[in-house]
Coordinates of N, CA and C in Angstrom, one line a residue:
M20 N -39.5 290.0 76.6 CA -38.7 290.4 77.7 C -38.5 289.1 78.6
T21 N -37.3 288.7 78.9 CA -37.0 287.6 79.7 C -37.3 287.7 81.1
P22 N -38.0 286.8 81.8 CA -38.5 287.0 83.2 C -37.1 286.8 84.0
P23 N -37.1 287.4 85.2 CA -35.9 287.1 86.0 C -35.9 285.8 86.5
R24 N -34.6 285.1 86.7 CA -34.6 283.8 86.9 C -35.0 283.6 88.5
R25 N -35.6 282.5 88.7 CA -36.2 282.3 90.0 C -35.1 281.8 90.8
L26 N -35.1 282.4 92.0 CA -34.0 282.1 93.1 C -34.3 280.8 93.8
P27 N -33.3 280.1 94.1 CA -33.6 278.9 95.0 C -33.8 279.4 96.4
P28 N -34.5 278.7 97.2 CA -34.7 279.1 98.7 C -33.5 279.2 99.5
A29 N -33.4 280.0 100.4 CA -32.4 280.2 101.4 C -32.3 279.0 102.2
L30 N -31.1 278.7 102.8 CA -30.9 277.5 103.6 C -31.9 277.6 104.9
P31 N -32.4 276.5 105.4 CA -33.1 276.6 106.5 C -32.5 277.1 107.7
F32 N -33.1 277.6 108.7 CA -32.7 278.3 109.9 C -31.6 277.5 110.6
A33 N -32.0 276.2 110.8 CA -31.1 275.3 111.5 C -29.7 275.2 110.8
D34 N -29.7 275.1 109.5 CA -28.4 274.9 108.8 C -27.7 276.3 108.8
Q35 N -28.3 277.5 108.9 CA -27.8 278.8 108.9 C -27.0 278.9 110.2
V36 N -27.7 278.5 111.3 CA -27.0 278.4 112.8 C -25.8 277.5 112.7
A37 N -25.9 276.4 112.1 CA -24.8 275.4 112.2 C -23.6 276.0 111.4
I38 N -23.9 276.6 110.1 CA -22.9 277.1 109.3 C -22.1 278.3 110.1
F39 N -22.8 279.3 110.6 CA -22.3 280.3 111.2 C -21.5 280.0 112.7
A40 N -22.1 279.0 113.2 CA -21.4 278.5 114.4 C -20.1 277.9 114.1
R41 N -20.0 277.2 113.1 CA -18.6 276.7 112.6 C -17.7 277.9 112.2
L42 N -18.2 278.8 111.4 CA -17.3 280.0 111.1 C -16.9 280.8 112.3
Q43 N -17.7 280.8 113.2 CA -17.5 281.6 114.4 C -16.5 280.8 115.3
A44 N -16.5 279.6 115.3 CA -15.5 278.8 116.0 C -14.2 278.8 115.4
A45 N -14.1 278.9 114.0 CA -12.9 279.0 113.3 C -12.2 280.3 113.5
Q46 N -13.0 281.4 113.5 CA -12.6 282.9 113.6 C -13.5 283.6 114.5
P47 N -13.3 283.7 115.8 CA -14.2 284.2 116.9 C -14.3 285.6 116.6
A48 N -13.3 286.4 116.2 CA -13.3 287.8 116.1 C -12.6 288.2 114.7
P49 N -13.3 288.1 113.6 CA -12.8 288.3 112.4 C -12.7 289.8 112.1
V50 N -11.7 290.3 111.4 CA -11.7 291.7 111.2 C -11.3 291.9 109.6
T51 N -11.4 293.1 109.1 CA -11.1 293.5 107.8 C -9.5 293.3 107.6
E52 N -9.3 293.0 106.3 CA -7.8 292.8 106.0 C -7.3 294.1 105.5
L53 N -8.1 295.2 105.4 CA -7.6 296.5 105.2 C -6.9 297.0 106.6
H54 N -5.8 297.8 106.4 CA -5.2 298.4 107.5 C -5.9 299.9 107.7
F55 N -6.1 300.2 109.0 CA -6.7 301.5 109.3 C -6.4 301.7 110.7
T56 N -6.5 303.1 111.1 CA -6.2 303.5 112.4 C -7.4 304.3 113.2
N57 N -8.3 304.6 112.3 CA -9.4 305.4 112.8 C -10.6 305.3 111.7
P58 N -11.6 305.9 112.0 CA -12.8 305.7 110.8 C -12.5 306.6 109.8
Y59 N -11.6 307.6 109.7 CA -11.4 308.4 108.6 C -10.4 307.5 107.7
T60 N -9.3 306.9 108.4 CA -8.5 306.1 107.4 C -9.1 304.9 106.9
L61 N -10.1 304.4 107.5 CA -10.9 303.3 107.1 C -11.7 303.7 105.8
V62 N -12.4 304.9 105.9 CA -13.1 305.3 104.7 C -12.1 305.5 103.5
V63 N -11.0 306.1 103.7 CA -10.2 306.3 102.6 C -9.6 304.8 102.2
A64 N -9.3 303.9 103.0 CA -8.9 302.7 102.5 C -9.9 301.9 101.7
V65 N -11.2 301.9 102.2 CA -12.2 301.3 101.5 C -12.4 301.8 100.2
A66 N -12.4 303.2 100.1 CA -12.6 303.9 98.9 C -11.5 303.6 97.9
L67 N -10.3 303.4 98.4 CA -9.2 303.1 97.4 C -9.3 301.7 97.1
S68 N -10.0 300.8 97.6 CA -9.9 299.3 97.4 C -10.8 298.9 96.2
A69 N -11.5 299.8 95.7 CA -12.4 299.4 94.5 C -11.4 299.0 93.4
Q70 N -11.7 297.8 92.7 CA -10.8 297.3 91.7 C -9.4 297.3 92.1
A71 N -9.2 296.9 93.3 CA -7.8 296.7 93.8 C -7.7 295.7 94.8
T72 N -6.7 295.1 95.2 CA -6.6 294.1 96.3 C -6.3 294.8 97.5
D73 N -6.7 294.2 98.8 CA -6.4 294.8 100.0 C -5.0 294.8 100.2
I74 N -4.2 293.9 99.7 CA -2.8 293.9 99.9 C -2.1 295.1 99.2
G75 N -2.6 295.4 97.9 CA -2.1 296.5 97.2 C -2.4 297.8 97.9
V76 N -3.7 297.9 98.4 CA -4.1 299.2 99.1 C -3.3 299.3 100.4
N77 N -3.1 298.3 101.1 CA -2.3 298.4 102.3 C -0.8 298.9 102.1
K78 N -0.2 298.4 101.0 CA 1.2 298.9 100.8 C 1.1 300.4 100.5
A79 N 0.1 300.9 99.7 CA 0.1 302.3 99.3 C -0.3 303.2 100.6
T80 N -1.2 302.7 101.4 CA -1.8 303.5 102.5 C -0.8 303.6 103.7
K81 N 0.2 302.6 103.7 CA 1.2 302.7 104.8 C 1.9 304.0 104.8
G82 N 2.4 304.3 103.7 CA 3.0 305.7 103.7 C 2.1 306.9 103.8
L83 N 1.0 306.7 103.1 CA -0.1 307.8 103.0 C -0.5 308.1 104.4
F84 N -1.0 307.1 105.2 CA -1.6 307.4 106.5 C -0.4 307.8 107.5
A85 N 0.9 307.5 107.2 CA 1.9 308.0 108.1 C 2.0 309.5 108.0
L86 N 1.6 310.1 106.8 CA 1.7 311.5 106.5 C 0.2 312.1 106.9
A87 N -0.8 311.4 106.7 CA -2.1 312.0 106.9 C -3.0 311.1 107.4
D88 N -3.5 311.1 108.6 CA -4.5 310.2 109.1 C -5.7 311.0 109.5
T89 N -5.9 312.2 109.1 CA -7.1 312.9 109.4 C -7.5 313.8 108.0
P90 N -8.7 314.1 107.9 CA -9.1 314.9 106.7 C -8.3 316.3 106.6
Q91 N -8.0 316.9 107.7 CA -7.2 318.2 107.7 C -5.8 317.9 107.2
K92 N -5.1 316.8 107.7 CA -3.8 316.6 107.3 C -3.7 316.2 105.7
M93 N -4.8 315.3 105.3 CA -4.9 315.0 103.9 C -5.1 316.3 103.0
L94 N -5.9 317.2 103.4 CA -6.0 318.5 102.6 C -4.6 319.0 102.5
A95 N -4.0 319.3 103.7 CA -2.7 320.0 103.7 C -1.6 319.2 102.8
L96 N -1.8 317.9 102.8 CA -0.8 317.1 102.0 C -1.1 317.5 100.4
G97 N -2.4 317.7 100.1 CA -2.5 318.2 98.8 C -2.7 317.0 97.7
L98 N -3.4 317.4 96.6 CA -3.8 316.4 95.6 C -2.6 315.9 94.9
E99 N -1.5 316.5 94.6 CA -0.3 316.1 93.9 C 0.3 315.1 94.9
R100 N 0.6 315.4 96.1 CA 1.2 314.4 96.9 C 0.4 313.1 97.2
V101 N -0.9 313.2 97.4 CA -1.8 312.1 97.6 C -1.7 311.3 96.3
T102 N -1.9 311.8 95.2 CA -1.7 311.0 93.8 C -0.4 310.3 93.9
E103 N 0.7 310.8 94.2 CA 2.0 310.2 94.2 C 2.1 308.9 95.1
Q104 N 1.5 309.2 96.3 CA 1.4 308.1 97.2 C 0.7 307.0 96.9
I105 N -0.4 307.1 96.2 CA -1.2 305.9 95.7 C -1.2 305.5 94.3
R106 N -0.1 305.9 93.6 CA -0.1 305.7 92.2 C 0.0 304.2 91.8
T107 N 0.5 303.3 92.8 CA 0.5 301.9 92.5 C -1.0 301.2 92.4
I108 N -2.0 301.9 92.8 CA -3.4 301.4 92.9 C -4.1 301.9 91.6
G109 N -4.9 300.9 91.0 CA -5.6 301.1 89.9 C -6.5 302.4 90.1
L110 N -6.7 303.3 89.0 CA -7.5 304.4 88.9 C -7.1 305.4 89.9
F111 N -5.7 305.4 90.2 CA -5.3 306.3 91.2 C -5.6 307.8 91.2
R112 N -5.6 308.2 90.0 CA -5.8 309.7 89.9 C -7.2 310.2 90.2
Q113 N -8.3 309.4 89.8 CA -9.6 309.5 90.1 C -9.7 309.5 91.7
K114 N -9.1 308.4 92.2 CA -9.2 308.0 93.6 C -8.6 309.1 94.4
A115 N -7.5 309.6 94.0 CA -6.9 310.8 94.7 C -7.7 311.9 94.8
R116 N -8.3 312.3 93.7 CA -9.4 313.4 93.7 C -10.5 313.2 94.6
N117 N -11.0 311.9 94.7 CA -12.1 311.6 95.6 C -11.7 311.7 97.0
V118 N -10.3 311.4 97.3 CA -9.9 311.3 98.8 C -9.9 312.9 99.2
I119 N -9.3 313.8 98.3 CA -9.3 315.2 98.6 C -10.8 315.8 98.7
A120 N -11.6 315.4 97.8 CA -13.0 316.0 97.8 C -13.7 315.4 99.2
L121 N -13.6 314.1 99.4 CA -14.3 313.7 100.7 C -13.8 314.3 101.9
S122 N -12.4 314.5 101.9 CA -11.8 315.1 103.1 C -12.2 316.5 103.3
Q123 N -12.5 317.2 102.1 CA -13.0 318.7 102.2 C -14.4 318.6 102.8
I124 N -15.3 317.8 102.3 CA -16.7 317.6 102.9 C -16.6 317.4 104.3
L125 N -15.8 316.4 104.7 CA -15.8 316.0 106.2 C -15.4 317.2 107.0
V126 N -14.5 318.0 106.5 CA -14.1 319.1 107.3 C -15.2 320.3 107.2
D127 N -15.8 320.4 106.1 CA -16.8 321.5 106.0 C -18.1 321.2 106.6
R128 N -18.6 320.0 106.5 CA -19.9 319.6 106.9 C -19.9 318.9 108.3
Y129 N -18.8 318.1 108.7 CA -18.8 317.3 109.9 C -17.7 317.7 110.9
D130 N -17.1 318.8 110.7 CA -16.1 319.2 111.7 C -14.9 318.1 111.7
G131 N -14.6 317.5 110.5 CA -13.5 316.6 110.4 C -13.8 315.1 110.9
E132 N -15.1 314.9 111.4 CA -15.4 313.7 111.9 C -16.1 312.8 110.7
V133 N -16.0 311.5 110.8 CA -16.7 310.6 109.9 C -18.2 310.3 110.5
P134 N -19.2 310.6 109.7 CA -20.6 310.3 110.4 C -20.9 308.9 110.2
D135 N -21.7 308.5 111.3 CA -22.0 307.1 111.3 C -23.5 307.0 110.7
S136 N -23.7 307.4 109.6 CA -25.0 307.4 108.8 C -24.7 307.0 107.4
R137 N -25.4 305.9 106.9 CA -25.1 305.4 105.5 C -25.5 306.5 104.7
A138 N -26.4 307.2 104.8 CA -26.9 308.3 103.8 C -25.8 309.4 103.8
A139 N -25.2 309.8 104.9 CA -24.1 310.7 104.9 C -22.9 310.2 104.3
L140 N -22.5 309.0 104.6 CA -21.4 308.4 104.0 C -21.5 308.1 102.5
T141 N -22.6 307.8 102.0 CA -22.7 307.6 100.7 C -22.8 309.0 99.8
S142 N -22.9 310.0 100.6 CA -22.9 311.3 99.9 C -21.4 311.8 99.6
L143 N -20.6 311.1 100.1 CA -19.0 311.4 100.0 C -18.6 310.9 98.6
P144 N -17.7 311.6 97.9 CA -17.2 311.1 96.6 C -16.4 309.8 96.8
G145 N -16.7 308.8 95.9 CA -16.1 307.6 96.0 C -16.5 306.6 96.9
V146 N -17.6 307.1 97.7 CA -18.2 306.1 98.7 C -19.5 305.6 98.3
G147 N -19.6 304.3 98.0 CA -20.8 303.7 97.6 C -21.4 302.9 98.8
R148 N -22.6 302.2 98.6 CA -23.2 301.5 99.8 C -22.2 300.5 100.4
K149 N -21.5 299.7 99.6 CA -20.6 298.8 100.1 C -19.5 299.4 101.1
T150 N -18.9 300.5 100.6 CA -18.0 301.1 101.4 C -18.5 301.7 102.6
A151 N -19.8 302.3 102.6 CA -20.4 302.7 103.7 C -20.8 301.6 104.7
N152 N -21.1 300.4 104.3 CA -21.5 299.3 105.2 C -20.3 298.9 105.8
V153 N -19.2 298.8 105.2 CA -17.8 298.4 105.8 C -17.5 299.5 106.9
V154 N -17.6 300.7 106.7 CA -17.3 301.7 107.7 C -18.3 301.6 108.9
L155 N -19.5 301.4 108.5 CA -20.5 301.4 109.6 C -20.3 300.0 110.5
N156 N -19.9 299.0 109.9 CA -19.6 297.7 110.6 C -18.4 297.8 111.4
C157 N -17.2 298.1 110.6 CA -15.9 297.9 111.2 C -15.5 299.2 112.2
A158 N -16.0 300.4 111.9 CA -15.7 301.5 112.7 C -16.7 301.8 113.8
F159 N -17.9 301.6 113.5 CA -19.0 301.8 114.5 C -19.9 300.8 115.1
G160 N -19.5 299.5 114.5 CA -20.1 298.3 115.1 C -21.6 298.1 114.8
H161 N -22.0 298.6 113.8 CA -23.4 298.4 113.3 C -23.4 297.1 112.4
P162 N -24.5 296.3 112.6 CA -24.5 295.1 111.9 C -24.8 295.2 110.3
A163 N -23.9 296.1 109.6 CA -24.2 296.4 108.2 C -23.5 295.2 107.4
Q164 N -24.1 294.9 106.3 CA -23.7 293.9 105.4 C -22.9 294.4 104.1
A165 N -21.7 294.4 104.0 CA -21.0 294.9 102.9 C -20.8 293.8 101.8
V166 N -21.6 293.8 100.8 CA -21.6 292.6 99.8 C -20.7 293.0 98.6
D167 N -19.6 292.2 98.5 CA -18.8 292.3 97.4 C -18.9 291.1 96.5
T168 N -18.0 290.8 95.6 CA -18.1 289.7 94.6 C -17.9 288.4 95.4
H169 N -17.1 288.3 96.4 CA -16.9 287.1 97.2 C -18.1 286.8 98.0
I170 N -18.7 287.7 98.6 CA -19.9 287.5 99.4 C -21.0 287.1 98.6
F171 N -21.2 287.8 97.4 CA -22.1 287.5 96.3 C -22.1 286.0 95.9
R172 N -20.8 285.6 95.7 CA -20.6 284.1 95.2 C -20.8 283.1 96.4
V173 N -20.4 283.4 97.5 CA -20.6 282.5 98.6 C -22.2 282.5 99.0
G174 N -22.8 283.5 99.0 CA -24.1 283.7 99.3 C -25.1 282.8 98.4
N175 N -24.7 282.8 97.1 CA -25.4 282.0 96.2 C -25.0 280.6 96.1
R176 N -23.8 280.3 96.2 CA -23.4 278.9 96.1 C -23.9 278.1 97.3
T177 N -23.8 278.6 98.5 CA -24.2 278.0 99.7 C -25.7 278.1 100.0
R178 N -26.3 279.0 99.3 CA -27.7 279.4 99.6 C -27.9 279.9 101.0
I179 N -26.8 280.6 101.6 CA -26.9 281.3 102.7 C -27.8 282.6 102.5
A180 N -27.5 283.2 101.4 CA -28.1 284.4 101.0 C -28.2 284.5 99.4
P181 N -29.1 283.7 98.9 CA -29.3 283.8 97.4 C -29.8 285.2 97.0
G182 N -29.3 285.6 95.8 CA -29.8 286.9 95.3 C -29.2 287.0 93.8
R183 N -29.9 287.8 93.0 CA -29.6 288.2 91.7 C -28.6 289.3 91.5
D184 N -28.4 290.1 92.6 CA -27.5 291.2 92.5 C -27.1 291.3 94.0
V185 N -26.2 292.3 94.3 CA -25.7 292.5 95.7 C -26.6 293.0 96.5
D186 N -27.6 293.8 96.1 CA -28.6 294.3 96.9 C -29.5 293.2 97.4
E187 N -29.9 292.2 96.6 CA -30.7 291.1 97.0 C -29.9 290.3 98.0
V188 N -28.6 290.0 97.7 CA -27.8 289.3 98.7 C -27.7 289.9 100.0
E189 N -27.6 291.3 100.0 CA -27.5 292.0 101.3 C -28.8 291.7 102.1
R190 N -29.9 292.0 101.4 CA -31.2 291.8 102.1 C -31.3 290.4 102.5
A191 N -30.9 289.4 101.8 CA -31.0 288.0 102.1 C -30.1 287.7 103.4
I192 N -29.0 288.2 103.5 CA -28.3 288.0 104.7 C -29.1 288.6 106.0
E193 N -29.6 289.9 105.7 CA -30.3 290.5 106.9 C -31.5 289.7 107.2
D194 N -32.2 289.1 106.2 CA -33.4 288.3 106.5 C -33.1 286.9 107.0
H195 N -32.2 286.3 106.6 CA -32.0 284.8 106.9 C -30.9 284.5 107.9
V196 N -29.8 285.3 108.0 CA -28.7 284.9 108.8 C -29.2 285.3 110.3
P197 N -29.0 284.4 111.3 CA -29.5 284.6 112.6 C -28.9 286.0 113.2
V198 N -29.7 286.7 113.8 CA -29.4 287.9 114.4 C -28.0 288.0 115.1
R199 N -27.8 286.9 115.9 CA -26.5 286.8 116.8 C -25.3 286.8 115.9
F200 N -25.5 286.4 114.6 CA -24.3 286.3 113.8 C -24.1 287.5 112.9
Q201 N -25.1 288.5 112.9 CA -25.0 289.6 112.0 C -23.9 290.5 112.0
D202 N -23.4 290.7 113.2 CA -22.2 291.6 113.4 C -20.9 291.3 112.7
H203 N -20.7 290.0 112.6 CA -19.6 289.4 111.8 C -19.9 288.8 110.6
A204 N -21.1 288.7 110.3 CA -21.4 287.8 108.9 C -20.6 288.2 107.7
H205 N -20.6 289.5 107.4 CA -19.9 289.8 106.2 C -18.4 289.4 106.3
H206 N -17.7 289.6 107.4 CA -16.3 289.2 107.5 C -16.2 287.7 107.3
W207 N -17.0 286.9 107.9 CA -17.0 285.5 107.8 C -17.0 285.1 106.3
L208 N -18.2 285.7 105.7 CA -18.4 285.4 104.2 C -17.2 285.8 103.3
I209 N -16.8 286.9 103.5 CA -15.7 287.5 102.7 C -14.5 286.7 102.8
L210 N -14.1 286.4 103.9 CA -12.9 285.5 104.1 C -13.1 284.2 103.7
H211 N -14.2 283.6 103.8 CA -14.4 282.3 103.2 C -14.3 282.3 101.7
G212 N -14.8 283.3 101.1 CA -14.8 283.4 99.7 C -13.4 283.7 99.2
R213 N -12.6 284.4 99.8 CA -11.3 284.7 99.6 C -10.4 283.5 99.5
H214 N -10.6 282.8 100.8 CA -9.4 281.8 101.1 C -9.9 280.4 100.9
V215 N -11.3 280.2 100.7 CA -11.8 278.7 100.6 C -12.6 278.6 99.3
C216 N -13.8 279.4 99.4 CA -14.9 279.2 98.4 C -14.4 280.2 97.2
Q217 N -13.3 279.8 96.6 CA -12.8 280.7 95.5 C -13.5 280.6 94.2
A218 N -13.4 281.5 93.3 CA -14.3 281.6 92.2 C -14.1 280.4 91.2
R219 N -12.8 280.2 90.8 CA -12.6 279.2 89.7 C -12.4 277.8 90.2
R220 N -11.8 277.6 91.4 CA -11.7 276.3 91.9 C -11.9 276.4 93.5
P221 N -13.2 276.2 93.9 CA -13.3 276.2 95.4 C -12.7 275.1 96.0
R222 N -12.1 275.3 97.3 CA -11.3 274.4 98.0 C -12.3 273.6 98.9
C223 N -13.3 272.9 98.3 CA -14.2 272.1 98.9 C -13.6 271.1 99.9
G224 N -12.5 270.5 99.6 CA -11.9 269.5 100.3 C -11.5 270.0 101.8
V225 N -11.3 271.3 101.9 CA -10.9 271.8 103.3 C -11.9 272.6 103.9
C226 N -13.2 272.6 103.1 CA -14.2 273.7 103.6 C -14.9 273.1 104.8
I227 N -15.0 273.9 105.9 CA -15.5 273.4 107.2 C -17.1 273.4 107.1
I228 N -17.6 273.9 106.0 CA -19.1 273.8 106.0 C -19.5 273.0 104.8
N229 N -18.7 272.1 104.2 CA -18.9 271.3 103.1 C -20.1 270.5 103.1
D230 N -20.3 269.9 104.2 CA -21.5 268.9 104.5 C -22.9 269.7 104.5
L231 N -22.8 270.9 104.8 CA -24.0 271.6 104.8 C -24.2 272.5 103.5
C232 N -23.4 272.5 102.6 CA -23.4 273.4 101.5 C -24.0 272.6 100.3
P233 N -25.0 273.1 99.7 CA -25.7 272.4 98.5 C -25.2 272.6 97.2
Y234 N -24.0 273.2 97.2 CA -23.4 273.6 95.8 C -23.1 272.2 95.2
E235 N -23.6 272.2 93.8 CA -23.5 270.9 93.1 C -22.1 270.6 92.4
E236 N -21.4 271.6 92.2 CA -20.0 271.5 91.4 C -18.9 271.6 92.4
K237 N -19.1 270.8 93.5 CA -18.0 270.7 94.4 C -16.7 270.0 93.9
T238 N -15.6 270.5 94.3 CA -14.2 269.9 93.9 C -13.9 268.8 94.8
A239 N -13.1 268.0 94.4 CA -12.7 266.8 95.2 C -11.8 267.2 96.3

């Protein structure tokens, strides 16, 4: 049995502070790129975003949320019309079933309100830990860290939060990122991963944390 690879140490505290101070200066109030109007539409949008782009989800939910922005309205809309509204998104049939199912649970168990509990959120169909953390952070202001492929990559490349999987990276952010930056940490990291520290060719030449980043395969 192959032993798990040894992780490099996280960046020193002083470097973490310097990095997040720069990210904060560049974007003092970062927000999710998904469009939503209330906690319920955020739950639906994030659930629909699995294996889809935020741009694609926003195009589909513009019409959907105009028709149904509460679980009660979504149930009244019905599975067939929900499916039609989101058919441009990957796995749209299963996602439509999940939207109807989670809406029914919210009505039956929570009087139509979105709970601010990770356990309650992850009990909803189509809602995993990452989705729950996005909702907890963006809708309720909790310092939850929603780790996706972008954050996983940035966390390991920069050693802000090294980890073998998304759960380890999430814990590393919680353990190593200074508390005063925790509220927006996942926003800064995901935006940095999408627009600068990209997978195939990171844009190191325009990176504002280039001199603090230990990544060995930097581009010119």
